[in-house]
PDB file of C-alpha atoms in Angstrom:
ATOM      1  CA  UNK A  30       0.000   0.000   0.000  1.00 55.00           C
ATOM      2  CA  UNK A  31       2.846   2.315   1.040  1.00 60.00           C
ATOM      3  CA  UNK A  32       4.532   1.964  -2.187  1.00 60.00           C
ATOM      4  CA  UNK A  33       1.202   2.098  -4.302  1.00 55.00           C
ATOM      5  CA  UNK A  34       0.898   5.691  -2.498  1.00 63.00           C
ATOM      6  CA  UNK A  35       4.731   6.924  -2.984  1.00 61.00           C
ATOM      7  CA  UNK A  36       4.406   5.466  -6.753  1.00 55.00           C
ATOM      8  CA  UNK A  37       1.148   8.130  -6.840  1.00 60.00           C
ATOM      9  CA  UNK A  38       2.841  10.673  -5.526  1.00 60.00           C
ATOM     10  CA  UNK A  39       5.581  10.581  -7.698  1.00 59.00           C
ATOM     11  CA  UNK A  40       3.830  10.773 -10.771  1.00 56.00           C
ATOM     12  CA  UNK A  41       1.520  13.155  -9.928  1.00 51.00           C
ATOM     13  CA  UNK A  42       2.985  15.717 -12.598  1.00 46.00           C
ATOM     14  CA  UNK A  43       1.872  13.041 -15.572  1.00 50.00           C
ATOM     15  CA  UNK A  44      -2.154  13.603 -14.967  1.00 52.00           C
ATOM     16  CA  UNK A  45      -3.942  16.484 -16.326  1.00 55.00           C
ATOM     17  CA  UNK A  46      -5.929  17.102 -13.230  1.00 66.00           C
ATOM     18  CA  UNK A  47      -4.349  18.834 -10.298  1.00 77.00           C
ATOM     19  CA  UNK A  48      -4.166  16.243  -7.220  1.00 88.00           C
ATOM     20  CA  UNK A  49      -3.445  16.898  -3.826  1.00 94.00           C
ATOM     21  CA  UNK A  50      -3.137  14.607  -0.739  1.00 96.00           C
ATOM     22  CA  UNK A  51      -4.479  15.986   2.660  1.00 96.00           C
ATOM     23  CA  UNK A  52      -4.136  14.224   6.179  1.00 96.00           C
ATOM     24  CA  UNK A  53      -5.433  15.424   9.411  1.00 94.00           C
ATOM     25  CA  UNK A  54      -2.820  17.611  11.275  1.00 90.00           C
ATOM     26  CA  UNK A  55      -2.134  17.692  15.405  1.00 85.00           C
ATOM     27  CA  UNK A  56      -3.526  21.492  14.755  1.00 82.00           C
ATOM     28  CA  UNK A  57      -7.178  19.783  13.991  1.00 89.00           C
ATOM     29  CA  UNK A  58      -6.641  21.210  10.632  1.00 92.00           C
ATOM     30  CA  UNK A  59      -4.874  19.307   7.374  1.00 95.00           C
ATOM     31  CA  UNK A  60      -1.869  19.103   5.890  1.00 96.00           C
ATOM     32  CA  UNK A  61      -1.986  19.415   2.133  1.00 96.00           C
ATOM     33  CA  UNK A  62       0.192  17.981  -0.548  1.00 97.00           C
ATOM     34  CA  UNK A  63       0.435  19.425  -4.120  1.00 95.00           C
ATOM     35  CA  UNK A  64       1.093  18.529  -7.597  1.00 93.00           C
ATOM     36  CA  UNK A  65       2.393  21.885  -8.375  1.00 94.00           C
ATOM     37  CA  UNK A  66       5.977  23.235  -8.449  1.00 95.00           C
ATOM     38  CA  UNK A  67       7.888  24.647  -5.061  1.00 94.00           C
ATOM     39  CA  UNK A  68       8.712  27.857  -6.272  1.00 91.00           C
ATOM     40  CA  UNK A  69      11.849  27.901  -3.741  1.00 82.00           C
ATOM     41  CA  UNK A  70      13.200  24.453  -4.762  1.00 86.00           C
ATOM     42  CA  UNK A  71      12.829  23.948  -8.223  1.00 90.00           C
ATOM     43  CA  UNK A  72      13.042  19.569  -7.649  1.00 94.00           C
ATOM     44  CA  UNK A  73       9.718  19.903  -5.099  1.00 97.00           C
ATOM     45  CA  UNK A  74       6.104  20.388  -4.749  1.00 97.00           C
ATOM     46  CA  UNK A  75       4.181  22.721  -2.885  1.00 97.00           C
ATOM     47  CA  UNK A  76       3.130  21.719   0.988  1.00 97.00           C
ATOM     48  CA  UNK A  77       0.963  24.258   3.084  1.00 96.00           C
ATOM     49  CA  UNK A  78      -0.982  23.003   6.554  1.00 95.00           C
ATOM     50  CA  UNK A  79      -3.631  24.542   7.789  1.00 93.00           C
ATOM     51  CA  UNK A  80      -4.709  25.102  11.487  1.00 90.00           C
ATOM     52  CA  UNK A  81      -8.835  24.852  12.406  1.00 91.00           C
ATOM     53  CA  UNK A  82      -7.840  29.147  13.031  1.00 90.00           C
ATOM     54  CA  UNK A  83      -7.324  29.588   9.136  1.00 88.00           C
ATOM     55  CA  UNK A  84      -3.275  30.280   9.895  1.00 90.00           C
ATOM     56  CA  UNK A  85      -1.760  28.674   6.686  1.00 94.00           C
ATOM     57  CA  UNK A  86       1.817  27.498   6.823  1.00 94.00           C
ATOM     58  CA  UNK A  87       3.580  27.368   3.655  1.00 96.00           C
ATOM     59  CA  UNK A  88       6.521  24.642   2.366  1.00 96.00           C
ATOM     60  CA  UNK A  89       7.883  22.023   0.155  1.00 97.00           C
ATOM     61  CA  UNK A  90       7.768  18.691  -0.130  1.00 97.00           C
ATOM     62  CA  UNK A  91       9.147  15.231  -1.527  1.00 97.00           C
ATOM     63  CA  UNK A  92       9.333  11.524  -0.770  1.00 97.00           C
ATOM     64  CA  UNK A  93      12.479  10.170   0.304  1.00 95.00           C
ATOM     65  CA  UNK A  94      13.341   7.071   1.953  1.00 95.00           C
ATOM     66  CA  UNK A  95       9.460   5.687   1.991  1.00 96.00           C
ATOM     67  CA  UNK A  96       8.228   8.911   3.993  1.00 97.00           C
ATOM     68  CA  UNK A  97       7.309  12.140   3.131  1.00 97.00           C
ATOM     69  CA  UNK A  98       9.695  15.285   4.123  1.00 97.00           C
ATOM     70  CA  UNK A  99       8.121  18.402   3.926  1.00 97.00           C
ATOM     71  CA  UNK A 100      10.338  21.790   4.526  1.00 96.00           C
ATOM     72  CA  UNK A 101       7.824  24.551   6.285  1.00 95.00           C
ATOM     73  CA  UNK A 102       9.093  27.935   5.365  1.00 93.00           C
ATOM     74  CA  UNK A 103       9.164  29.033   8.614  1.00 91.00           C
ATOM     75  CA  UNK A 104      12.278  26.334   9.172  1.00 92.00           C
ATOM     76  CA  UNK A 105      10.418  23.673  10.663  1.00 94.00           C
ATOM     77  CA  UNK A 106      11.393  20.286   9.211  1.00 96.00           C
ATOM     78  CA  UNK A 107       8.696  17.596   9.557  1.00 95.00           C
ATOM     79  CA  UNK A 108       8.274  13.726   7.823  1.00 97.00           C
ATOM     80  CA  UNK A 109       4.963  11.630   7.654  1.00 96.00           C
ATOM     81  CA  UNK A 110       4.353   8.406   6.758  1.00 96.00           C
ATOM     82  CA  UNK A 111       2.382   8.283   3.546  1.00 96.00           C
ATOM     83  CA  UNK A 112      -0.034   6.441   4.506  1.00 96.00           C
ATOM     84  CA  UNK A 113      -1.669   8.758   6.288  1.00 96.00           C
ATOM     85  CA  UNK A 114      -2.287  10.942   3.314  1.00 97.00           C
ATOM     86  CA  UNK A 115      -5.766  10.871   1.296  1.00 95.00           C
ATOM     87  CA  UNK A 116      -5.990  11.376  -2.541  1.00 94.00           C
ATOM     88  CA  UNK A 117      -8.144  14.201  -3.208  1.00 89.00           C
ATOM     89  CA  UNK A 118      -8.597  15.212  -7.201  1.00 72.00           C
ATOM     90  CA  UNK A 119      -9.335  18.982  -8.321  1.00 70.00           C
ATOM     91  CA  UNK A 120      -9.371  20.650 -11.247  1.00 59.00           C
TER      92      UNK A 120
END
């Protein structure tokens, strides 16, 4: 299943449709996983969570090593298991 996920997450720049991933956060909001390109780090995607309060933190993400590292602008440095992480298409 874990691979299944990282394999999605990978190719997520193939598909047409934007995708995201979201997983509850300790906040009681999400964090959210993008398709699009970090603007910072040319080789990542865009990561934001989100607290129930509406404050937004903004990052960058990858998969490395079978979890998922995401870089928080701010400087915090934070990995998650991909499993965790929901599929959710928009266009």
């Amino acid at each position: 299943m874990k691979t299944l996920i990282a394999l999605m997450l990978m190719a997520a720049s193939l598909n047409a449709a934007a995708e995201t991933w979201t997983a509850k956060n300790e906040a009681g909001g999400e964090i959210v996983l993008t398709d699009r390109q970090c603007p910072k780090y040319k080789s990542l995607r865009v990561a934001y969570a989100r607290g129930i309060d509406g404050v937004t933190v903004e990052g960058c993400w990858t998969y490395m090593d079978h979890f998922v590292h995401v870089a928080y602008y701010h400087g915090e440095k934070r990995v998650y298991d991909p499993a965790i992480f929901t599929k959710t298409e928009t266009y």
